[in-house]
CSV table of C-alpha atoms and ligand atoms in Angstrom, one decimal:
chain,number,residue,atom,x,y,z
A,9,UNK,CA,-71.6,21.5,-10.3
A,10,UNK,CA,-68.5,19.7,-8.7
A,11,UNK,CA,-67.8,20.8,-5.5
A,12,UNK,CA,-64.1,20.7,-3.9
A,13,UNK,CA,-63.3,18.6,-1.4
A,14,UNK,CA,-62.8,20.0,2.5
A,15,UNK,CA,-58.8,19.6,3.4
A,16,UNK,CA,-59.4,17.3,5.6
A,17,UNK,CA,-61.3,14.8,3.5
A,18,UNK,CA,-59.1,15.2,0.4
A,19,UNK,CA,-56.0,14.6,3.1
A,20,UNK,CA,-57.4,10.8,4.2
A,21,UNK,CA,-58.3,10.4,0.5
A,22,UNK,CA,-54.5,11.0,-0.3
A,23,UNK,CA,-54.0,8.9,2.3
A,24,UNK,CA,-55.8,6.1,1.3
A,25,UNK,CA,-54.2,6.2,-2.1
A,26,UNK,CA,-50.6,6.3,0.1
A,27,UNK,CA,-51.7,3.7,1.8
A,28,UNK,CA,-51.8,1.4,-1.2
A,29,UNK,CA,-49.0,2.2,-2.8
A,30,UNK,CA,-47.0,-0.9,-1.7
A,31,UNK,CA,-49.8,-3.1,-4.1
A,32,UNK,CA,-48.5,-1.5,-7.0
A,33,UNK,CA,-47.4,-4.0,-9.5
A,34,UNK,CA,-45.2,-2.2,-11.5
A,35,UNK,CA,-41.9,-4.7,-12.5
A,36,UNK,CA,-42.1,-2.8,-16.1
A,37,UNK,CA,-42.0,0.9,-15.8
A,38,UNK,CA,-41.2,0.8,-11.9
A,39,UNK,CA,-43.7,4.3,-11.8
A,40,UNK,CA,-46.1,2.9,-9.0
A,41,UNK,CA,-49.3,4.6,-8.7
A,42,UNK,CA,-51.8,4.3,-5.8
A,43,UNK,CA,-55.2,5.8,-6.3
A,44,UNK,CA,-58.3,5.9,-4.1
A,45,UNK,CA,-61.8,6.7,-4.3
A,46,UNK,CA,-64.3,8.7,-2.7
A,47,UNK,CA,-68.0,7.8,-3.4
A,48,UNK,CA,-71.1,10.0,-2.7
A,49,UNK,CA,-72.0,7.6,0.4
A,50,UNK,CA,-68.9,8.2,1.7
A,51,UNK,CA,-66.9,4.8,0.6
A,52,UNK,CA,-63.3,4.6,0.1
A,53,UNK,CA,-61.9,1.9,-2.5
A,54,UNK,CA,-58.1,1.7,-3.5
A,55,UNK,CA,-56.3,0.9,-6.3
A,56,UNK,CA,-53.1,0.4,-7.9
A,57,UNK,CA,-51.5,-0.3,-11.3
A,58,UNK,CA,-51.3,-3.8,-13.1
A,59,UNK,CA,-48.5,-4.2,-14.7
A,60,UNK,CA,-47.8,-6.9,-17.8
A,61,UNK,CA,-45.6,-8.5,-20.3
A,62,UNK,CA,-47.6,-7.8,-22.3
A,63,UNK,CA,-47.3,-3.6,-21.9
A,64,UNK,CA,-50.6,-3.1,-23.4
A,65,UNK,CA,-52.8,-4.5,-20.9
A,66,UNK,CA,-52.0,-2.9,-18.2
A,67,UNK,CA,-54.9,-0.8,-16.0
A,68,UNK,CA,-53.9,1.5,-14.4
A,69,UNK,CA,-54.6,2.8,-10.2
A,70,UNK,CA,-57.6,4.6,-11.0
A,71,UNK,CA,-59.4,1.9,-12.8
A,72,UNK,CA,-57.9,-0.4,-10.9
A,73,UNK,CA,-60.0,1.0,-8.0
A,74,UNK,CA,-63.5,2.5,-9.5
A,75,UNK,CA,-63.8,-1.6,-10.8
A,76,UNK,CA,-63.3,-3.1,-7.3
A,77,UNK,CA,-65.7,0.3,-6.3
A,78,UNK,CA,-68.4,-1.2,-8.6
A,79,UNK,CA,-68.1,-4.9,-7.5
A,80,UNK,CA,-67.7,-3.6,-3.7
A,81,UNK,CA,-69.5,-0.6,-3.2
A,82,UNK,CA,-73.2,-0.6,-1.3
A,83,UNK,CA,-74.9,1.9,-3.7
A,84,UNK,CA,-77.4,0.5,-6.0
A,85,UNK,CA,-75.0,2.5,-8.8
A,86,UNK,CA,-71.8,3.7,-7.8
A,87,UNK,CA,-71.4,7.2,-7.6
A,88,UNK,CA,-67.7,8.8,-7.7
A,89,UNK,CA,-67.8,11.6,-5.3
A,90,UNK,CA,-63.7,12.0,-5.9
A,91,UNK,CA,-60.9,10.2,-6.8
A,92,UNK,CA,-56.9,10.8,-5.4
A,93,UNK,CA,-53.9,9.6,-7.5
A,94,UNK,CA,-50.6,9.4,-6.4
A,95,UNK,CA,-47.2,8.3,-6.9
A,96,UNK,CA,-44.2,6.0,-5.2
A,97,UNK,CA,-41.8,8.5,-6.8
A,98,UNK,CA,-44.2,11.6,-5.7
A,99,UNK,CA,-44.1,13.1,-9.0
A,100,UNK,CA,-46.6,14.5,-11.3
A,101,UNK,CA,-49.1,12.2,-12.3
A,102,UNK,CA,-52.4,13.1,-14.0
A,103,UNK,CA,-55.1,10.7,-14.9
A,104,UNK,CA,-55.0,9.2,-19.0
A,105,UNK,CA,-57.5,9.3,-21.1
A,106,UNK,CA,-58.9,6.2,-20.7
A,107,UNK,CA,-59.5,7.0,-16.9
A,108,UNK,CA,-60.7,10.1,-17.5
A,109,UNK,CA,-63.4,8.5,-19.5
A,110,UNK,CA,-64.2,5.5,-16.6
A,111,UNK,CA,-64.0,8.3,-14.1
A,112,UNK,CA,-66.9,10.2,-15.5
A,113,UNK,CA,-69.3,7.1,-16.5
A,114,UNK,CA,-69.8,7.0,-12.6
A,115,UNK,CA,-69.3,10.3,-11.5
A,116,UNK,CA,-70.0,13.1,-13.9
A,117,UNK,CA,-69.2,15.9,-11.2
A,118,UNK,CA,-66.2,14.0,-9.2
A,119,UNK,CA,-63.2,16.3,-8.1
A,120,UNK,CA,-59.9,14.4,-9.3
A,121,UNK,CA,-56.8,15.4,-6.9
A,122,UNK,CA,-53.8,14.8,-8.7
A,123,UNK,CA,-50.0,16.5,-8.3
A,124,UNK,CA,-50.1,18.3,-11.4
A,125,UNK,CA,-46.7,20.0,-13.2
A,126,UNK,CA,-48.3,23.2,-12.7
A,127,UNK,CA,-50.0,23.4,-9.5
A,128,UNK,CA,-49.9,26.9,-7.0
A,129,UNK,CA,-50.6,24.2,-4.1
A,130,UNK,CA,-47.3,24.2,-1.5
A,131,UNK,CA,-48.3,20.2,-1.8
A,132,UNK,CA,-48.4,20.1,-5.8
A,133,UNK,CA,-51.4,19.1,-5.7
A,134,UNK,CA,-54.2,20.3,-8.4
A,135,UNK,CA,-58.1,19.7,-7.8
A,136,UNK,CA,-59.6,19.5,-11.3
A,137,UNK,CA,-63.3,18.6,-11.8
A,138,UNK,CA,-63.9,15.6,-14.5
A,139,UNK,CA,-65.5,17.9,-17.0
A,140,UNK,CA,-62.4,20.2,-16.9
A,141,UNK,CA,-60.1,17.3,-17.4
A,142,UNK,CA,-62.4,15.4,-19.9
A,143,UNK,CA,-64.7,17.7,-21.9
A,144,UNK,CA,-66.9,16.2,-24.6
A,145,UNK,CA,-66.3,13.0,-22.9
A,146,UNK,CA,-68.0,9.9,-24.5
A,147,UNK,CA,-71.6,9.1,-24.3
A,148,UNK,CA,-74.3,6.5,-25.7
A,149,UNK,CA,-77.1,8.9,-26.2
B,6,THU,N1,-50.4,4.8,-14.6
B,6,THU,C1,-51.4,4.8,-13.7
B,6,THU,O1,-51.6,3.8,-13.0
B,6,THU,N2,-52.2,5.9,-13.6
B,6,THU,C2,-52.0,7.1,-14.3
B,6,THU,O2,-52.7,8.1,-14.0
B,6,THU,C3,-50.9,7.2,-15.3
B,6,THU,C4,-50.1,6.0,-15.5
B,6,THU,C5,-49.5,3.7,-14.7
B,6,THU,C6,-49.6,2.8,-15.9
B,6,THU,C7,-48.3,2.2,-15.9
B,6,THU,O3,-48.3,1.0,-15.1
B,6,THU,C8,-47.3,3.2,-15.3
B,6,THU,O4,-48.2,4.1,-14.7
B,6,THU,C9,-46.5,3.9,-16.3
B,6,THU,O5,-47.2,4.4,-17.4
C-alpha cells in the first residue's frame, strides 16, 4: 500500500523539483515543468522538460528525471518512493499518460504530488498514489 509522504519530506521534494525549474527547456510551449524524485533509499533526482522542433519528441520532467534516476541511482533497481511535479507558471499540472506508465515500472506504490485542479490542499497540491492515477497500467506478464 502507498504510504503518504510526512510534510516535511514532500516540502524538500517540492523543493527539489523548484529548484530545477530554471533547466527547463521549454522554447515551444513556454509551460516549464520541474519534477523530482524520491527513491526508497532516500535519493533525490531532478528533472525537467525537453523541448523540440520536432513537438513530438519531447519528454517530459518526470521522465526526464526517473531516466537520470536509473543511470544515477545506487540501488541495484531503482525504486520510486515518490515523485513531485511542478510548474514555472504554478499551475495545475498532473502527470500524462506516458509518465504515469514509467512512473509505475519502478515504483508500483510511489505517492505522486502534483497541484491538481481540484485539490482541498491551501497549497493546491494533490497526493495521489500511482495505482489511483494509473489503474490497469501495462504489464509483460
Ligand atoms: N509536461 C511535462 O513535462 N510534464 C507533465 O506532467 C505534463 C506536460 C511538458 C511537456 C511539454 O514540454 C510541456 O509540458 C507542454 O505540454
Amino acid at each position: 500500500m502507498p504510504t503518504s509522504l510526512p510534510p516535511a519530506a514532500r516540502e524538500t521534494l517540492l523543493a527539489a523539483a523548484r529548484k530545477t525549474l530554471n533547466r527547463s527547456y521549454a522554447r515551444y510551449s513556454n509551460f516549464r515543468v520541474g519534477a523530482a524524485i524520491l527513491t526508497d533509499d532516500g535519493e533525490v533526482f531532478t528533472g525537467v522538460n525537453v523541448e523540440n522542433a520536432s513537438y513530438g519528441l519531447t519528454n517530459c520532467a518526470e521522465r526526464s528525471a526517473i531516466f537520470t534516476a536509473v543511470q544515477q541511482s545506487k540501488m541495484a533497481k531503482l525504486s520510486i518512493r515518490a515523485v513531485a511535479v511542478v510548474t514555472a507558471a504554478d499551475v495545475p499540472c498532473s502527470p500524462c499518460g506516458a509518465c504515469r506508465q514509467v512512473i509505475f515500472e519502478f515504483g508500483d506504490n510511489a505517492v505522486v504530488i502534483f497541484k491538481g485542479q481540484d485539490s482541498n490542499d491551501e497549497d493546491g497540491y494533490l497526493e495521489m498514489s500511482i495505482k489511483d492515477l494509473l489503474p490497469h497500467s501495462f504489464r509483460l506478464s
